[in-house]
Amino acid sequence: MNMGQRSALFRTYVRHDDPEARQTVITTSLWLILTLSFPIGLLALVLSKPLATLLAGSPDYALWVALGIGGVAFKTLLRLPQAIMRAREQSRRYAFLTVAQTIVALVLAITFVVGLHLGGRGVLLSQLGAEGHTNGVNALAAQVAVRAGEVNVLEDAESFALLFLELEA
């Protein structure tokens, strides 16, 4: 659903030396993601029952389709901050976030699939949970930065991704 935004952002961001131009790249990417991806995701979510019928032959799988769509939506939100971390050469933070997300997904998958015997639904729930957890941690870091005065929301309101990245790892 991000339509190559991560690669395009990285490629375009590093071409500019001017911080203002780089901010424009980030802002444009954010608006593209929000205006193109989320309406498509919301439409797919609304149509999860017909999609389940089409894909699995039964509307009973609508919850599975909705879980998959939710995971993709969270992943789309997370990819922009990760691309900015790469572009800003914040490799430690990027690696930490990626490894932490993988560990959370693994623990949740084992819990849901092995412990709770949820099968494929457990896999989808674990991915959704891991993406949601990582986005939640980012949002919490953003709130801490705002409250500490490290980020001025009025100046940086154009890009939520900047809020997530202002704290040094």
mmCIF file with all atom_site columns, C-alpha atoms in Angstrom:
data_model
loop_
_atom_site.group_PDB
_atom_site.id
_atom_site.type_symbol
_atom_site.label_atom_id
_atom_site.label_alt_id
_atom_site.label_comp_id
_atom_site.label_asym_id
_atom_site.label_entity_id
_atom_site.label_seq_id
_atom_site.pdbx_PDB_ins_code
_atom_site.Cartn_x
_atom_site.Cartn_y
_atom_site.Cartn_z
_atom_site.occupancy
_atom_site.B_iso_or_equiv
_atom_site.pdbx_formal_charge
_atom_site.auth_seq_id
_atom_site.auth_comp_id
_atom_site.auth_asym_id
_atom_site.auth_atom_id
_atom_site.pdbx_PDB_model_num
ATOM 1   C CA . MET A 1 1   ? 0.000   0.000   0.000  1.00 0.00 ? 1   MET A CA 1
ATOM 2   C CA . ASN A 1 2   ? 2.941   2.371   0.241  1.00 0.00 ? 2   ASN A CA 1
ATOM 3   C CA . MET A 1 3   ? 3.510   2.199   -3.530 1.00 0.00 ? 3   MET A CA 1
ATOM 4   C CA . GLY A 1 4   ? 7.297   2.403   -3.375 1.00 0.00 ? 4   GLY A CA 1
ATOM 5   C CA . GLN A 1 5   ? 7.295   5.455   -1.096 1.00 0.00 ? 5   GLN A CA 1
ATOM 6   C CA . ARG A 1 6   ? 10.090  4.153   1.113  1.00 0.00 ? 6   ARG A CA 1
ATOM 7   C CA . SER A 1 7   ? 12.541  3.778   -1.764 1.00 0.00 ? 7   SER A CA 1
ATOM 8   C CA . ALA A 1 8   ? 11.425  7.005   -3.402 1.00 0.00 ? 8   ALA A CA 1
ATOM 9   C CA . LEU A 1 9   ? 11.767  8.946   -0.149 1.00 0.00 ? 9   LEU A CA 1
ATOM 10  C CA . PHE A 1 10  ? 15.246  7.593   0.498  1.00 0.00 ? 10  PHE A CA 1
ATOM 11  C CA . ARG A 1 11  ? 16.410  8.272   -3.049 1.00 0.00 ? 11  ARG A CA 1
ATOM 12  C CA . THR A 1 12  ? 14.965  11.801  -3.151 1.00 0.00 ? 12  THR A CA 1
ATOM 13  C CA . TYR A 1 13  ? 15.938  12.763  0.413  1.00 0.00 ? 13  TYR A CA 1
ATOM 14  C CA . VAL A 1 14  ? 19.647  12.086  -0.096 1.00 0.00 ? 14  VAL A CA 1
ATOM 15  C CA . ARG A 1 15  ? 19.688  14.134  -3.310 1.00 0.00 ? 15  ARG A CA 1
ATOM 16  C CA . HIS A 1 16  ? 18.988  17.322  -1.349 1.00 0.00 ? 16  HIS A CA 1
ATOM 17  C CA . ASP A 1 17  ? 21.459  19.076  0.929  1.00 0.00 ? 17  ASP A CA 1
ATOM 18  C CA . ASP A 1 18  ? 19.039  21.773  2.061  1.00 0.00 ? 18  ASP A CA 1
ATOM 19  C CA . PRO A 1 19  ? 17.099  20.866  5.247  1.00 0.00 ? 19  PRO A CA 1
ATOM 20  C CA . GLU A 1 20  ? 14.032  22.678  3.951  1.00 0.00 ? 20  GLU A CA 1
ATOM 21  C CA . ALA A 1 21  ? 14.035  20.621  0.749  1.00 0.00 ? 21  ALA A CA 1
ATOM 22  C CA . ARG A 1 22  ? 14.443  17.448  2.791  1.00 0.00 ? 22  ARG A CA 1
ATOM 23  C CA . GLN A 1 23  ? 11.474  18.467  4.950  1.00 0.00 ? 23  GLN A CA 1
ATOM 24  C CA . THR A 1 24  ? 9.441   18.954  1.773  1.00 0.00 ? 24  THR A CA 1
ATOM 25  C CA . VAL A 1 25  ? 10.315  15.415  0.673  1.00 0.00 ? 25  VAL A CA 1
ATOM 26  C CA . ILE A 1 26  ? 9.154   14.032  4.037  1.00 0.00 ? 26  ILE A CA 1
ATOM 27  C CA . THR A 1 27  ? 5.947   16.071  4.040  1.00 0.00 ? 27  THR A CA 1
ATOM 28  C CA . THR A 1 28  ? 5.095   15.089  0.471  1.00 0.00 ? 28  THR A CA 1
ATOM 29  C CA . SER A 1 29  ? 5.670   11.414  1.271  1.00 0.00 ? 29  SER A CA 1
ATOM 30  C CA . LEU A 1 30  ? 3.467   11.620  4.337  1.00 0.00 ? 30  LEU A CA 1
ATOM 31  C CA . TRP A 1 31  ? 0.610   13.233  2.434  1.00 0.00 ? 31  TRP A CA 1
ATOM 32  C CA . LEU A 1 32  ? 0.899   10.719  -0.395 1.00 0.00 ? 32  LEU A CA 1
ATOM 33  C CA . ILE A 1 33  ? 0.694   7.841   2.041  1.00 0.00 ? 33  ILE A CA 1
ATOM 34  C CA . LEU A 1 34  ? -2.265  9.308   3.890  1.00 0.00 ? 34  LEU A CA 1
ATOM 35  C CA . THR A 1 35  ? -4.261  10.407  0.839  1.00 0.00 ? 35  THR A CA 1
ATOM 36  C CA . LEU A 1 36  ? -3.672  7.311   -1.273 1.00 0.00 ? 36  LEU A CA 1
ATOM 37  C CA . SER A 1 37  ? -3.107  4.375   1.057  1.00 0.00 ? 37  SER A CA 1
ATOM 38  C CA . PHE A 1 38  ? -5.675  4.890   3.755  1.00 0.00 ? 38  PHE A CA 1
ATOM 39  C CA . PRO A 1 39  ? -8.733  5.328   1.550  1.00 0.00 ? 39  PRO A CA 1
ATOM 40  C CA . ILE A 1 40  ? -7.751  2.106   -0.232 1.00 0.00 ? 40  ILE A CA 1
ATOM 41  C CA . GLY A 1 41  ? -7.242  0.357   3.114  1.00 0.00 ? 41  GLY A CA 1
ATOM 42  C CA . LEU A 1 42  ? -10.528 1.633   4.514  1.00 0.00 ? 42  LEU A CA 1
ATOM 43  C CA . LEU A 1 43  ? -12.359 0.509   1.400  1.00 0.00 ? 43  LEU A CA 1
ATOM 44  C CA . ALA A 1 44  ? -10.773 -2.937  1.683  1.00 0.00 ? 44  ALA A CA 1
ATOM 45  C CA . LEU A 1 45  ? -11.743 -3.072  5.357  1.00 0.00 ? 45  LEU A CA 1
ATOM 46  C CA . VAL A 1 46  ? -15.351 -2.178  4.562  1.00 0.00 ? 46  VAL A CA 1
ATOM 47  C CA . LEU A 1 47  ? -15.346 -4.811  1.834  1.00 0.00 ? 47  LEU A CA 1
ATOM 48  C CA . SER A 1 48  ? -13.676 -7.491  3.984  1.00 0.00 ? 48  SER A CA 1
ATOM 49  C CA . LYS A 1 49  ? -16.729 -9.786  3.854  1.00 0.00 ? 49  LYS A CA 1
ATOM 50  C CA . PRO A 1 50  ? -17.022 -9.764  0.051  1.00 0.00 ? 50  PRO A CA 1
ATOM 51  C CA . LEU A 1 51  ? -13.229 -10.068 -0.215 1.00 0.00 ? 51  LEU A CA 1
ATOM 52  C CA . ALA A 1 52  ? -13.282 -13.083 2.113  1.00 0.00 ? 52  ALA A CA 1
ATOM 53  C CA . THR A 1 53  ? -15.992 -14.657 0.016  1.00 0.00 ? 53  THR A CA 1
ATOM 54  C CA . LEU A 1 54  ? -14.038 -13.992 -3.168 1.00 0.00 ? 54  LEU A CA 1
ATOM 55  C CA . LEU A 1 55  ? -10.662 -15.136 -1.831 1.00 0.00 ? 55  LEU A CA 1
ATOM 56  C CA . ALA A 1 56  ? -11.636 -17.954 0.543  1.00 0.00 ? 56  ALA A CA 1
ATOM 57  C CA . GLY A 1 57  ? -15.079 -18.895 -0.685 1.00 0.00 ? 57  GLY A CA 1
ATOM 58  C CA . SER A 1 58  ? -16.760 -17.986 2.601  1.00 0.00 ? 58  SER A CA 1
ATOM 59  C CA . PRO A 1 59  ? -17.665 -14.765 4.438  1.00 0.00 ? 59  PRO A CA 1
ATOM 60  C CA . ASP A 1 60  ? -16.580 -16.544 7.642  1.00 0.00 ? 60  ASP A CA 1
ATOM 61  C CA . TYR A 1 61  ? -13.014 -15.436 6.878  1.00 0.00 ? 61  TYR A CA 1
ATOM 62  C CA . ALA A 1 62  ? -13.867 -11.705 6.988  1.00 0.00 ? 62  ALA A CA 1
ATOM 63  C CA . LEU A 1 63  ? -12.066 -11.353 10.322 1.00 0.00 ? 63  LEU A CA 1
ATOM 64  C CA . TRP A 1 64  ? -8.922  -12.851 8.779  1.00 0.00 ? 64  TRP A CA 1
ATOM 65  C CA . VAL A 1 65  ? -9.109  -10.371 5.906  1.00 0.00 ? 65  VAL A CA 1
ATOM 66  C CA . ALA A 1 66  ? -9.678  -7.478  8.341  1.00 0.00 ? 66  ALA A CA 1
ATOM 67  C CA . LEU A 1 67  ? -6.663  -8.555  10.445 1.00 0.00 ? 67  LEU A CA 1
ATOM 68  C CA . GLY A 1 68  ? -4.478  -8.701  7.337  1.00 0.00 ? 68  GLY A CA 1
ATOM 69  C CA . ILE A 1 69  ? -5.639  -5.255  6.225  1.00 0.00 ? 69  ILE A CA 1
ATOM 70  C CA . GLY A 1 70  ? -5.004  -3.842  9.711  1.00 0.00 ? 70  GLY A CA 1
ATOM 71  C CA . GLY A 1 71  ? -1.462  -5.217  9.677  1.00 0.00 ? 71  GLY A CA 1
ATOM 72  C CA . VAL A 1 72  ? -0.797  -3.620  6.304  1.00 0.00 ? 72  VAL A CA 1
ATOM 73  C CA . ALA A 1 73  ? -2.180  -0.277  7.538  1.00 0.00 ? 73  ALA A CA 1
ATOM 74  C CA . PHE A 1 74  ? 0.119   -0.264  10.573 1.00 0.00 ? 74  PHE A CA 1
ATOM 75  C CA . LYS A 1 75  ? 3.055   -1.321  8.419  1.00 0.00 ? 75  LYS A CA 1
ATOM 76  C CA . THR A 1 76  ? 2.353   1.568   6.054  1.00 0.00 ? 76  THR A CA 1
ATOM 77  C CA . LEU A 1 77  ? 2.438   4.012   8.967  1.00 0.00 ? 77  LEU A CA 1
ATOM 78  C CA . LEU A 1 78  ? 5.724   2.581   10.194 1.00 0.00 ? 78  LEU A CA 1
ATOM 79  C CA . ARG A 1 79  ? 7.579   2.579   6.900  1.00 0.00 ? 79  ARG A CA 1
ATOM 80  C CA . LEU A 1 80  ? 7.897   6.349   6.582  1.00 0.00 ? 80  LEU A CA 1
ATOM 81  C CA . PRO A 1 81  ? 9.715   6.826   9.916  1.00 0.00 ? 81  PRO A CA 1
ATOM 82  C CA . GLN A 1 82  ? 11.955  3.861   9.085  1.00 0.00 ? 82  GLN A CA 1
ATOM 83  C CA . ALA A 1 83  ? 12.812  5.322   5.676  1.00 0.00 ? 83  ALA A CA 1
ATOM 84  C CA . ILE A 1 84  ? 13.662  8.650   7.289  1.00 0.00 ? 84  ILE A CA 1
ATOM 85  C CA . MET A 1 85  ? 15.920  6.891   9.790  1.00 0.00 ? 85  MET A CA 1
ATOM 86  C CA . ARG A 1 86  ? 17.787  5.273   6.912  1.00 0.00 ? 86  ARG A CA 1
ATOM 87  C CA . ALA A 1 87  ? 18.047  8.545   5.022  1.00 0.00 ? 87  ALA A CA 1
ATOM 88  C CA . ARG A 1 88  ? 19.319  10.375  8.123  1.00 0.00 ? 88  ARG A CA 1
ATOM 89  C CA . GLU A 1 89  ? 21.845  7.579   8.648  1.00 0.00 ? 89  GLU A CA 1
ATOM 90  C CA . GLN A 1 90  ? 20.402  6.650   12.036 1.00 0.00 ? 90  GLN A CA 1
ATOM 91  C CA . SER A 1 91  ? 21.393  3.041   11.560 1.00 0.00 ? 91  SER A CA 1
ATOM 92  C CA . ARG A 1 92  ? 21.453  2.126   15.260 1.00 0.00 ? 92  ARG A CA 1
ATOM 93  C CA . ARG A 1 93  ? 17.909  3.351   15.807 1.00 0.00 ? 93  ARG A CA 1
ATOM 94  C CA . TYR A 1 94  ? 16.720  1.706   12.589 1.00 0.00 ? 94  TYR A CA 1
ATOM 95  C CA . ALA A 1 95  ? 18.356  -1.606  13.520 1.00 0.00 ? 95  ALA A CA 1
ATOM 96  C CA . PHE A 1 96  ? 17.044  -1.472  17.095 1.00 0.00 ? 96  PHE A CA 1
ATOM 97  C CA . LEU A 1 97  ? 13.499  -0.728  15.945 1.00 0.00 ? 97  LEU A CA 1
ATOM 98  C CA . THR A 1 98  ? 13.588  -3.484  13.323 1.00 0.00 ? 98  THR A CA 1
ATOM 99  C CA . VAL A 1 99  ? 15.029  -6.102  15.704 1.00 0.00 ? 99  VAL A CA 1
ATOM 100 C CA . ALA A 1 100 ? 12.606  -5.130  18.494 1.00 0.00 ? 100 ALA A CA 1
ATOM 101 C CA . GLN A 1 101 ? 9.671   -5.381  16.102 1.00 0.00 ? 101 GLN A CA 1
ATOM 102 C CA . THR A 1 102 ? 10.845  -8.823  14.949 1.00 0.00 ? 102 THR A CA 1
ATOM 103 C CA . ILE A 1 103 ? 11.210  -10.051 18.539 1.00 0.00 ? 103 ILE A CA 1
ATOM 104 C CA . VAL A 1 104 ? 7.741   -8.772  19.477 1.00 0.00 ? 104 VAL A CA 1
ATOM 105 C CA . ALA A 1 105 ? 6.266   -10.436 16.365 1.00 0.00 ? 105 ALA A CA 1
ATOM 106 C CA . LEU A 1 106 ? 8.040   -13.727 17.186 1.00 0.00 ? 106 LEU A CA 1
ATOM 107 C CA . VAL A 1 107 ? 6.918   -13.752 20.821 1.00 0.00 ? 107 VAL A CA 1
ATOM 108 C CA . LEU A 1 108 ? 3.353   -12.900 19.827 1.00 0.00 ? 108 LEU A CA 1
ATOM 109 C CA . ALA A 1 109 ? 3.339   -15.543 17.072 1.00 0.00 ? 109 ALA A CA 1
ATOM 110 C CA . ILE A 1 110 ? 4.529   -18.238 19.464 1.00 0.00 ? 110 ILE A CA 1
ATOM 111 C CA . THR A 1 111 ? 1.985   -17.127 22.059 1.00 0.00 ? 111 THR A CA 1
ATOM 112 C CA . PHE A 1 112 ? -0.946  -16.983 19.649 1.00 0.00 ? 112 PHE A CA 1
ATOM 113 C CA . VAL A 1 113 ? -0.117  -19.990 17.480 1.00 0.00 ? 113 VAL A CA 1
ATOM 114 C CA . VAL A 1 114 ? 1.454   -22.419 19.947 1.00 0.00 ? 114 VAL A CA 1
ATOM 115 C CA . GLY A 1 115 ? 0.066   -21.220 23.275 1.00 0.00 ? 115 GLY A CA 1
ATOM 116 C CA . LEU A 1 116 ? -3.463  -20.235 22.262 1.00 0.00 ? 116 LEU A CA 1
ATOM 117 C CA . HIS A 1 117 ? -3.768  -22.532 19.206 1.00 0.00 ? 117 HIS A CA 1
ATOM 118 C CA . LEU A 1 118 ? -5.057  -19.759 16.945 1.00 0.00 ? 118 LEU A CA 1
ATOM 119 C CA . GLY A 1 119 ? -3.304  -21.030 13.814 1.00 0.00 ? 119 GLY A CA 1
ATOM 120 C CA . GLY A 1 120 ? -3.268  -18.636 10.866 1.00 0.00 ? 120 GLY A CA 1
ATOM 121 C CA . ARG A 1 121 ? -5.326  -16.100 12.769 1.00 0.00 ? 121 ARG A CA 1
ATOM 122 C CA . GLY A 1 122 ? -2.561  -16.061 15.403 1.00 0.00 ? 122 GLY A CA 1
ATOM 123 C CA . VAL A 1 123 ? 0.026   -15.242 12.752 1.00 0.00 ? 123 VAL A CA 1
ATOM 124 C CA . LEU A 1 124 ? -2.068  -12.321 11.513 1.00 0.00 ? 124 LEU A CA 1
ATOM 125 C CA . LEU A 1 125 ? -2.698  -11.135 15.077 1.00 0.00 ? 125 LEU A CA 1
ATOM 126 C CA . SER A 1 126 ? 1.010   -11.306 15.891 1.00 0.00 ? 126 SER A CA 1
ATOM 127 C CA . GLN A 1 127 ? 1.912   -9.169  12.882 1.00 0.00 ? 127 GLN A CA 1
ATOM 128 C CA . LEU A 1 128 ? -0.816  -6.672  13.695 1.00 0.00 ? 128 LEU A CA 1
ATOM 129 C CA . GLY A 1 129 ? 0.307   -6.580  17.318 1.00 0.00 ? 129 GLY A CA 1
ATOM 130 C CA . ALA A 1 130 ? 3.980   -6.112  16.454 1.00 0.00 ? 130 ALA A CA 1
ATOM 131 C CA . GLU A 1 131 ? 3.240   -3.287  14.004 1.00 0.00 ? 131 GLU A CA 1
ATOM 132 C CA . GLY A 1 132 ? 0.851   -1.669  16.483 1.00 0.00 ? 132 GLY A CA 1
ATOM 133 C CA . HIS A 1 133 ? 3.384   -2.006  19.300 1.00 0.00 ? 133 HIS A CA 1
ATOM 134 C CA . THR A 1 134 ? 6.133   -0.347  17.273 1.00 0.00 ? 134 THR A CA 1
ATOM 135 C CA . ASN A 1 135 ? 3.822   2.491   16.228 1.00 0.00 ? 135 ASN A CA 1
ATOM 136 C CA . GLY A 1 136 ? 2.771   2.893   19.864 1.00 0.00 ? 136 GLY A CA 1
ATOM 137 C CA . VAL A 1 137 ? 6.390   3.124   21.008 1.00 0.00 ? 137 VAL A CA 1
ATOM 138 C CA . ASN A 1 138 ? 7.009   5.754   18.328 1.00 0.00 ? 138 ASN A CA 1
ATOM 139 C CA . ALA A 1 139 ? 3.968   7.741   19.449 1.00 0.00 ? 139 ALA A CA 1
ATOM 140 C CA . LEU A 1 140 ? 5.105   7.556   23.074 1.00 0.00 ? 140 LEU A CA 1
ATOM 141 C CA . ALA A 1 141 ? 8.588   8.778   22.116 1.00 0.00 ? 141 ALA A CA 1
ATOM 142 C CA . ALA A 1 142 ? 6.948   11.635  20.227 1.00 0.00 ? 142 ALA A CA 1
ATOM 143 C CA . GLN A 1 143 ? 4.894   12.643  23.279 1.00 0.00 ? 143 GLN A CA 1
ATOM 144 C CA . VAL A 1 144 ? 7.992   12.566  25.493 1.00 0.00 ? 144 VAL A CA 1
ATOM 145 C CA . ALA A 1 145 ? 9.844   14.775  23.004 1.00 0.00 ? 145 ALA A CA 1
ATOM 146 C CA . VAL A 1 146 ? 6.978   17.262  22.849 1.00 0.00 ? 146 VAL A CA 1
ATOM 147 C CA . ARG A 1 147 ? 6.604   17.424  26.628 1.00 0.00 ? 147 ARG A CA 1
ATOM 148 C CA . ALA A 1 148 ? 10.366  17.849  27.098 1.00 0.00 ? 148 ALA A CA 1
ATOM 149 C CA . GLY A 1 149 ? 10.315  20.765  24.656 1.00 0.00 ? 149 GLY A CA 1
ATOM 150 C CA . GLU A 1 150 ? 12.596  18.970  22.198 1.00 0.00 ? 150 GLU A CA 1
ATOM 151 C CA . VAL A 1 151 ? 10.000  19.202  19.446 1.00 0.00 ? 151 VAL A CA 1
ATOM 152 C CA . ASN A 1 152 ? 7.752   22.143  18.643 1.00 0.00 ? 152 ASN A CA 1
ATOM 153 C CA . VAL A 1 153 ? 4.531   20.604  17.359 1.00 0.00 ? 153 VAL A CA 1
ATOM 154 C CA . LEU A 1 154 ? 3.491   23.788  15.579 1.00 0.00 ? 154 LEU A CA 1
ATOM 155 C CA . GLU A 1 155 ? 6.717   23.845  13.565 1.00 0.00 ? 155 GLU A CA 1
ATOM 156 C CA . ASP A 1 156 ? 6.827   20.098  12.876 1.00 0.00 ? 156 ASP A CA 1
ATOM 157 C CA . ALA A 1 157 ? 3.100   19.407  12.538 1.00 0.00 ? 157 ALA A CA 1
ATOM 158 C CA . GLU A 1 158 ? 3.473   18.756  8.806  1.00 0.00 ? 158 GLU A CA 1
ATOM 159 C CA . SER A 1 159 ? 5.150   15.419  9.437  1.00 0.00 ? 159 SER A CA 1
ATOM 160 C CA . PHE A 1 160 ? 4.375   12.994  12.242 1.00 0.00 ? 160 PHE A CA 1
ATOM 161 C CA . ALA A 1 161 ? 7.519   11.123  11.254 1.00 0.00 ? 161 ALA A CA 1
ATOM 162 C CA . LEU A 1 162 ? 9.710   13.965  12.493 1.00 0.00 ? 162 LEU A CA 1
ATOM 163 C CA . LEU A 1 163 ? 8.151   13.668  15.939 1.00 0.00 ? 163 LEU A CA 1
ATOM 164 C CA . PHE A 1 164 ? 9.147   10.022  16.025 1.00 0.00 ? 164 PHE A CA 1
ATOM 165 C CA . LEU A 1 165 ? 12.736  10.726  15.072 1.00 0.00 ? 165 LEU A CA 1
ATOM 166 C CA . GLU A 1 166 ? 13.726  13.805  17.039 1.00 0.00 ? 166 GLU A CA 1
ATOM 167 C CA . LEU A 1 167 ? 15.031  11.878  20.042 1.00 0.00 ? 167 LEU A CA 1
ATOM 168 C CA . GLU A 1 168 ? 18.520  10.495  19.530 1.00 0.00 ? 168 GLU A CA 1
ATOM 169 C CA . ALA A 1 169 ? 18.831  6.747   19.939 1.00 0.00 ? 169 ALA A CA 1
#
